[in-house]
Amino acid sequence: MNGMASDHNTSSQEDYLPHYLQKEDPFASKLSREADIVAGFYLTVIGILSTLGNGYVIYMSSKRKKKLRPAEIMTVNLAVCDLGISVVGKPFSIISFFSHRWVFGWMGCRWYGWAGFFFGCGSLITMTAVSLDRYLKICHLSYGTWLKRHHAFICLAIIWAYATFWATVPFAGVGSYAPEPFGTSCTLDWWLAQASVAGQAFILSILFFCLLFPTAVIVFSYVKIILKVKSSTKEVAHYDTRIQNSHILEMKLTKVAMLICIGFLIAWIPYAVVSVWSAFGQPDSVPIEFSVVPTLLAKSAAMYNPIIYQVIDCKFACCRSGGLKTLQKKSSLKKSR
């Protein structure tokens, strides 16, 4: 019986044809022209805001590049990844949505899929590194003070190598990039898992090393930070002003990192769920109209980070100026006494 079941599964996998092989033209849009135009305008707005916002973060950081802390260096790297997605990737999909079809062929499809996966993986691994930096700075101060700027640059080299490896692995014959079911965008070929055991192994590896493991590290780091902050708030109040100011700055950087991670995961988790269902659920069971919404939401992730960074930065500046005014009042009272 087991042999018959395995034979049945093998034959069903061999008989399965992914959506891009079922039709003569896999790059023709499966959406209405009106829906494509709306998606094109949406991506145009997202692309412009993302490019301006991340470009601004990089420009402002370059003006004080010698004073950047390790966590801020990572934030700049995150802005570089988001800018890369906006500049390299979004023009392809915008033109295709307005053209009502993917117009760049298989070569352009593979390049677009590689670039999206490369910068997306780079963003997530950067946030993983930031969460670990925050965890060490807040929860293990002896290790946190050991981390210097040159360690941050070594970490950047590892992040780019990691993203390059996993984005390029599909070109070695163990995976591929393919058009989305709606036709006007390309992504990792999740449908390989429906075709063979090797495809399943490839997709599971991608899911673990490029999504589940980094997300688990991020969640662990921030849960530990929250617990530590709750237990140490009263202790910090007894330290001198210099230590208190350093603690406030570390907490500001931690809030920025935490909100950026939350925004990224909210944007990408729906797309990850749909992708996993496409890979391991019933073949072609995800409606085409439904599959486009998580894709568009994921493409908006690059826009949130500069907004989060600036809001927290302004809030921190206001708190800092308020604190300075309080100190000035106290000093004037002392003088009058």
Tab-separated table of C-alpha atoms in Angstrom:
chain	number	residue	atom	x	y	z
A	1	MET	CA	0.000	0.000	0.000
A	2	ASN	CA	2.806	2.406	0.892
A	3	GLY	CA	4.504	1.619	-2.426
A	4	MET	CA	1.268	2.299	-4.305
A	5	ALA	CA	0.809	5.618	-2.446
A	6	SER	CA	4.360	6.720	-3.188
A	7	ASP	CA	3.918	5.742	-6.835
A	8	HIS	CA	0.699	7.771	-6.944
A	9	ASN	CA	2.395	10.845	-5.414
A	10	THR	CA	5.326	10.544	-7.807
A	11	SER	CA	3.060	10.248	-10.817
A	12	SER	CA	0.931	13.193	-9.669
A	13	GLN	CA	4.091	15.302	-9.262
A	14	GLU	CA	5.324	14.265	-12.706
A	15	ASP	CA	1.928	15.097	-14.256
A	16	TYR	CA	1.708	18.502	-12.609
A	17	LEU	CA	2.311	21.483	-14.869
A	18	PRO	CA	2.834	24.906	-13.271
A	19	HIS	CA	0.669	27.781	-14.443
A	20	TYR	CA	3.404	29.272	-16.646
A	21	LEU	CA	3.592	26.047	-18.703
A	22	GLN	CA	-0.158	25.538	-18.999
A	23	LYS	CA	-0.643	28.538	-21.294
A	24	GLU	CA	1.103	29.593	-24.486
A	25	ASP	CA	1.766	33.107	-23.164
A	26	PRO	CA	2.644	33.060	-19.430
A	27	PHE	CA	3.355	36.803	-19.453
A	28	ALA	CA	-0.114	37.959	-20.533
A	29	SER	CA	-1.973	39.686	-17.692
A	30	LYS	CA	-4.768	37.653	-16.108
A	31	LEU	CA	-6.269	40.791	-14.557
A	32	SER	CA	-8.559	43.340	-16.159
A	33	ARG	CA	-6.915	46.340	-17.799
A	34	GLU	CA	-8.490	48.625	-15.191
A	35	ALA	CA	-6.996	46.551	-12.345
A	36	ASP	CA	-3.572	46.693	-13.990
A	37	ILE	CA	-3.780	50.487	-14.308
A	38	VAL	CA	-4.741	50.860	-10.630
A	39	ALA	CA	-1.855	48.560	-9.610
A	40	GLY	CA	0.510	50.537	-11.857
A	41	PHE	CA	-0.440	53.865	-10.234
A	42	TYR	CA	-0.174	52.303	-6.772
A	43	LEU	CA	3.350	51.022	-7.452
A	44	THR	CA	4.349	54.365	-8.980
A	45	VAL	CA	3.373	56.219	-5.796
A	46	ILE	CA	5.052	53.590	-3.608
A	47	GLY	CA	8.200	53.689	-5.763
A	48	ILE	CA	8.488	57.500	-5.693
A	49	LEU	CA	7.926	57.742	-1.912
A	50	SER	CA	10.321	54.867	-1.244
A	51	THR	CA	13.048	56.316	-3.479
A	52	LEU	CA	12.781	59.801	-1.948
A	53	GLY	CA	12.532	58.524	1.632
A	54	ASN	CA	15.385	56.040	1.508
A	55	GLY	CA	17.497	58.408	-0.568
A	56	TYR	CA	16.998	61.052	2.111
A	57	VAL	CA	18.016	58.636	4.888
A	58	ILE	CA	21.189	57.691	2.988
A	59	TYR	CA	22.005	61.350	2.222
A	60	MET	CA	21.546	62.514	5.825
A	61	SER	CA	23.560	59.573	7.130
A	62	SER	CA	26.405	60.290	4.703
A	63	LYS	CA	26.764	63.778	6.239
A	64	ARG	CA	27.623	62.227	9.610
A	65	LYS	CA	29.070	58.930	8.446
A	66	LYS	CA	32.012	59.042	10.862
A	67	LYS	CA	29.673	59.367	13.854
A	68	LEU	CA	27.251	56.574	12.963
A	69	ARG	CA	26.780	53.888	15.605
A	70	PRO	CA	26.716	50.196	14.575
A	71	ALA	CA	22.889	50.064	14.698
A	72	GLU	CA	22.666	53.218	12.564
A	73	ILE	CA	25.082	51.723	10.018
A	74	MET	CA	22.696	48.764	9.755
A	75	THR	CA	19.786	51.163	9.297
A	76	VAL	CA	21.623	52.773	6.381
A	77	ASN	CA	22.183	49.316	4.879
A	78	LEU	CA	18.458	48.666	5.206
A	79	ALA	CA	17.785	51.913	3.345
A	80	VAL	CA	20.216	50.786	0.602
A	81	CYS	CA	18.287	47.490	0.241
A	82	ASP	CA	14.951	49.306	0.075
A	83	LEU	CA	16.324	51.808	-2.437
A	84	GLY	CA	17.613	48.915	-4.522
A	85	ILE	CA	14.155	47.337	-4.610
A	86	SER	CA	12.616	50.669	-5.642
A	87	VAL	CA	15.154	51.617	-8.313
A	88	VAL	CA	16.034	48.200	-9.751
A	89	GLY	CA	12.766	46.316	-9.394
A	90	LYS	CA	9.728	48.579	-9.386
A	91	PRO	CA	10.184	50.151	-12.874
A	92	PHE	CA	9.892	46.656	-14.417
A	93	SER	CA	6.587	45.886	-12.722
A	94	ILE	CA	5.180	49.416	-13.222
A	95	ILE	CA	5.824	49.306	-16.974
A	96	SER	CA	4.358	45.797	-17.159
A	97	PHE	CA	1.178	46.700	-15.276
A	98	PHE	CA	0.575	49.691	-17.539
A	99	SER	CA	1.353	47.511	-20.588
A	100	HIS	CA	-1.148	44.858	-19.404
A	101	ARG	CA	1.576	42.172	-19.733
A	102	TRP	CA	5.172	41.393	-18.732
A	103	VAL	CA	7.192	42.939	-21.540
A	104	PHE	CA	10.744	41.900	-20.614
A	105	GLY	CA	10.685	38.180	-21.483
A	106	TRP	CA	12.244	35.293	-19.572
A	107	MET	CA	15.623	36.988	-19.153
A	108	GLY	CA	14.004	40.060	-17.614
A	109	CYS	CA	11.789	37.829	-15.480
A	110	ARG	CA	14.782	36.011	-13.994
A	111	TRP	CA	16.642	39.276	-13.392
A	112	TYR	CA	13.601	40.853	-11.716
A	113	GLY	CA	13.042	37.758	-9.553
A	114	TRP	CA	16.715	37.672	-8.559
A	115	ALA	CA	16.808	41.383	-7.671
A	116	GLY	CA	13.613	41.208	-5.612
A	117	PHE	CA	14.775	38.149	-3.691
A	118	PHE	CA	18.312	39.540	-3.247
A	119	PHE	CA	17.246	42.883	-1.780
A	120	GLY	CA	14.364	41.358	0.183
A	121	CYS	CA	16.641	38.758	1.760
A	122	GLY	CA	19.229	41.475	2.435
A	123	SER	CA	16.586	43.556	4.228
A	124	LEU	CA	15.440	40.709	6.457
A	125	ILE	CA	18.969	39.575	7.368
A	126	THR	CA	19.929	43.202	8.091
A	127	MET	CA	16.978	43.479	10.480
A	128	THR	CA	18.052	40.205	12.069
A	129	ALA	CA	21.531	41.638	12.656
A	130	VAL	CA	20.017	44.853	14.069
A	131	SER	CA	17.810	42.872	16.468
A	132	LEU	CA	20.858	40.930	17.702
A	133	ASP	CA	22.795	44.184	18.151
A	134	ARG	CA	19.918	45.648	20.176
A	135	TYR	CA	19.646	42.429	22.215
A	136	LEU	CA	23.343	42.504	23.108
A	137	LYS	CA	23.321	46.258	23.875
A	138	ILE	CA	20.269	46.070	26.141
A	139	CYS	CA	20.432	42.575	27.667
A	140	HIS	CA	24.186	41.794	27.706
A	141	LEU	CA	25.996	45.075	28.220
A	142	SER	CA	29.466	43.488	28.477
A	143	TYR	CA	29.092	42.098	24.928
A	144	GLY	CA	27.279	45.179	23.692
A	145	THR	CA	30.132	47.541	24.575
A	146	TRP	CA	32.503	45.215	22.709
A	147	LEU	CA	30.653	45.772	19.402
A	148	LYS	CA	32.352	48.542	17.410
A	149	ARG	CA	31.976	50.102	13.971
A	150	HIS	CA	34.348	47.686	12.246
A	151	HIS	CA	32.259	44.787	13.524
A	152	ALA	CA	29.255	46.383	11.824
A	153	PHE	CA	31.105	46.524	8.487
A	154	ILE	CA	32.128	42.862	8.830
A	155	CYS	CA	28.490	42.056	9.498
A	156	LEU	CA	27.476	43.964	6.332
A	157	ALA	CA	29.874	41.864	4.254
A	158	ILE	CA	28.313	38.690	5.698
A	159	ILE	CA	24.784	39.985	4.996
A	160	TRP	CA	25.526	40.763	1.331
A	161	ALA	CA	27.284	37.405	0.871
A	162	TYR	CA	24.340	35.573	2.460
A	163	ALA	CA	21.777	37.360	0.254
A	164	THR	CA	23.893	36.803	-2.874
A	165	PHE	CA	24.222	33.095	-2.153
A	166	TRP	CA	20.522	32.388	-1.646
A	167	ALA	CA	19.401	34.622	-4.521
A	168	THR	CA	21.868	32.973	-6.922
A	169	VAL	CA	21.278	29.354	-5.859
A	170	PRO	CA	18.269	28.988	-8.247
A	171	PHE	CA	20.585	29.637	-11.215
A	172	ALA	CA	22.637	26.546	-10.226
A	173	GLY	CA	19.796	24.290	-11.389
A	174	VAL	CA	18.143	23.585	-8.027
A	175	GLY	CA	15.478	26.261	-8.418
A	176	SER	CA	14.226	28.962	-10.732
A	177	TYR	CA	12.410	32.266	-11.090
A	178	ALA	CA	9.038	32.331	-12.811
A	179	PRO	CA	6.120	34.663	-13.618
A	180	GLU	CA	3.436	35.219	-10.991
A	181	PRO	CA	-0.001	33.677	-11.713
A	182	PHE	CA	-1.370	37.114	-12.699
A	183	GLY	CA	1.373	37.464	-15.331
A	184	THR	CA	2.805	40.964	-14.832
A	185	SER	CA	5.466	40.217	-12.209
A	186	CYS	CA	8.031	37.514	-11.437
A	187	THR	CA	9.163	35.764	-8.275
A	188	LEU	CA	10.849	32.650	-6.930
A	189	ASP	CA	9.394	29.520	-8.523
A	190	TRP	CA	7.359	28.312	-5.536
A	191	TRP	CA	5.526	25.861	-7.818
A	192	LEU	CA	8.613	23.611	-8.050
A	193	ALA	CA	7.460	22.050	-4.783
A	194	GLN	CA	4.428	20.671	-6.637
A	195	ALA	CA	6.626	19.045	-9.284
A	196	SER	CA	9.324	17.074	-7.434
A	197	VAL	CA	10.844	16.115	-4.086
A	198	ALA	CA	13.976	18.105	-5.000
A	199	GLY	CA	11.750	21.146	-5.552
A	200	GLN	CA	10.197	20.645	-2.126
A	201	ALA	CA	13.645	20.428	-0.515
A	202	PHE	CA	14.721	23.645	-2.267
A	203	ILE	CA	11.610	25.585	-1.212
A	204	LEU	CA	11.848	24.328	2.380
A	205	SER	CA	15.490	25.422	2.535
A	206	ILE	CA	14.583	28.885	1.265
A	207	LEU	CA	11.727	29.158	3.765
A	208	PHE	CA	13.886	28.142	6.713
A	209	PHE	CA	17.088	30.100	6.003
A	210	CYS	CA	15.505	33.205	4.451
A	211	LEU	CA	12.279	33.568	6.470
A	212	LEU	CA	11.623	31.327	9.476
A	213	PHE	CA	15.061	31.363	11.132
A	214	PRO	CA	15.638	35.163	10.759
A	215	THR	CA	12.080	35.878	11.963
A	216	ALA	CA	12.572	33.601	14.991
A	217	VAL	CA	15.799	35.456	15.900
A	218	ILE	CA	14.040	38.831	15.576
A	219	VAL	CA	11.091	37.756	17.745
A	220	PHE	CA	13.387	36.207	20.379
A	221	SER	CA	15.581	39.345	20.532
A	222	TYR	CA	12.740	41.818	20.997
A	223	VAL	CA	10.838	39.665	23.488
A	224	LYS	CA	13.987	39.479	25.620
A	225	ILE	CA	14.517	43.245	25.227
A	226	ILE	CA	10.964	44.036	26.363
A	227	LEU	CA	11.349	41.820	29.420
A	228	LYS	CA	14.727	43.369	30.232
A	229	VAL	CA	13.462	46.949	29.876
A	230	LYS	CA	10.535	46.252	32.207
A	231	SER	CA	12.882	44.936	34.879
A	232	SER	CA	15.613	47.590	34.545
A	233	THR	CA	13.687	50.871	34.151
A	234	LYS	CA	13.910	51.633	37.875
A	235	GLU	CA	17.613	50.769	37.991
A	236	VAL	CA	18.497	53.254	35.225
A	237	ALA	CA	16.783	56.066	37.130
A	238	HIS	CA	19.494	55.858	39.826
A	239	TYR	CA	22.399	56.322	37.358
A	240	ASP	CA	23.983	59.638	36.496
A	241	THR	CA	22.793	61.834	33.614
A	242	ARG	CA	25.379	60.578	31.109
A	243	ILE	CA	24.341	56.929	31.553
A	244	GLN	CA	20.667	57.909	31.421
A	245	ASN	CA	21.202	59.778	28.136
A	246	SER	CA	23.061	56.794	26.678
A	247	HIS	CA	20.215	54.523	27.757
A	248	ILE	CA	17.646	56.860	26.139
A	249	LEU	CA	19.588	56.810	22.858
A	250	GLU	CA	19.853	53.012	22.897
A	251	MET	CA	16.117	52.751	23.526
A	252	LYS	CA	15.421	55.164	20.664
A	253	LEU	CA	17.461	52.983	18.293
A	254	THR	CA	15.690	49.900	19.644
A	255	LYS	CA	12.249	51.432	18.987
A	256	VAL	CA	13.248	52.295	15.427
A	257	ALA	CA	14.535	48.764	14.810
A	258	MET	CA	11.498	47.121	16.393
A	259	LEU	CA	8.962	49.167	14.398
A	260	ILE	CA	10.864	48.594	11.153
A	261	CYS	CA	10.849	44.828	11.762
A	262	ILE	CA	7.122	44.847	12.593
A	263	GLY	CA	6.333	46.850	9.443
A	264	PHE	CA	8.436	44.528	7.287
A	265	LEU	CA	6.840	41.366	8.674
A	266	ILE	CA	3.300	42.752	8.370
A	267	ALA	CA	3.982	43.584	4.721
A	268	TRP	CA	5.623	40.250	3.847
A	269	ILE	CA	3.795	37.630	5.947
A	270	PRO	CA	0.620	37.590	3.757
A	271	TYR	CA	2.815	37.086	0.673
A	272	ALA	CA	4.755	34.321	2.453
A	273	VAL	CA	1.503	32.559	3.439
A	274	VAL	CA	0.173	32.660	-0.130
A	275	SER	CA	3.539	31.474	-1.485
A	276	VAL	CA	3.709	28.536	0.952
A	277	TRP	CA	0.136	27.575	0.074
A	278	SER	CA	1.016	27.716	-3.635
A	279	ALA	CA	4.018	25.480	-2.956
A	280	PHE	CA	2.460	22.862	-0.691
A	281	GLY	CA	-1.320	23.289	-0.948
A	282	GLN	CA	-3.672	22.152	-3.644
A	283	PRO	CA	-2.233	23.011	-7.093
A	284	ASP	CA	-3.541	26.310	-8.504
A	285	SER	CA	-6.003	26.656	-5.601
A	286	VAL	CA	-5.110	30.313	-4.903
A	287	PRO	CA	-7.377	32.590	-6.989
A	288	ILE	CA	-5.414	34.865	-9.314
A	289	GLU	CA	-7.239	37.996	-8.109
A	290	PHE	CA	-6.372	37.059	-4.514
A	291	SER	CA	-2.690	36.378	-5.221
A	292	VAL	CA	-2.014	39.905	-6.496
A	293	VAL	CA	-3.008	41.671	-3.226
A	294	PRO	CA	-0.227	40.177	-0.990
A	295	THR	CA	2.273	40.846	-3.781
A	296	LEU	CA	1.364	44.547	-3.909
A	297	LEU	CA	1.389	44.777	-0.100
A	298	ALA	CA	4.887	43.238	0.047
A	299	LYS	CA	6.151	45.762	-2.508
A	300	SER	CA	5.108	48.593	-0.164
A	301	ALA	CA	7.502	47.463	2.615
A	302	ALA	CA	10.341	49.645	1.315
A	303	MET	CA	8.241	52.783	1.886
A	304	TYR	CA	7.626	52.347	5.636
A	305	ASN	CA	11.160	52.404	6.981
A	306	PRO	CA	12.091	56.063	6.279
A	307	ILE	CA	8.743	57.181	7.734
A	308	ILE	CA	9.291	55.154	10.909
A	309	TYR	CA	12.854	56.419	11.202
A	310	GLN	CA	11.880	60.085	10.837
A	311	VAL	CA	8.863	59.879	13.182
A	312	ILE	CA	10.923	58.299	15.980
A	313	ASP	CA	13.799	60.702	15.295
A	314	CYS	CA	11.538	63.763	15.563
A	315	LYS	CA	9.888	62.354	18.682
A	316	PHE	CA	13.319	61.750	20.203
A	317	ALA	CA	14.431	65.286	19.328
A	318	CYS	CA	11.305	66.736	20.971
A	319	CYS	CA	11.873	64.665	24.113
A	320	ARG	CA	15.521	65.700	24.159
A	321	SER	CA	14.678	69.396	23.796
A	322	GLY	CA	12.036	68.996	26.524
A	323	GLY	CA	14.626	67.411	28.760
A	324	LEU	CA	17.048	70.256	28.100
A	325	LYS	CA	14.391	72.819	29.018
A	326	THR	CA	13.727	70.976	32.288
A	327	LEU	CA	17.453	70.940	33.097
A	328	GLN	CA	17.690	74.670	32.315
A	329	LYS	CA	14.774	75.395	34.636
A	330	LYS	CA	16.386	73.393	37.414
A	331	SER	CA	19.724	75.208	36.980
A	332	SER	CA	18.016	78.632	37.023
A	333	LEU	CA	16.150	77.686	40.221
A	334	LYS	CA	19.448	76.671	41.832
A	335	LYS	CA	21.023	79.989	40.830
A	336	SER	CA	18.104	81.999	42.197
A	337	ARG	CA	18.305	80.092	45.486
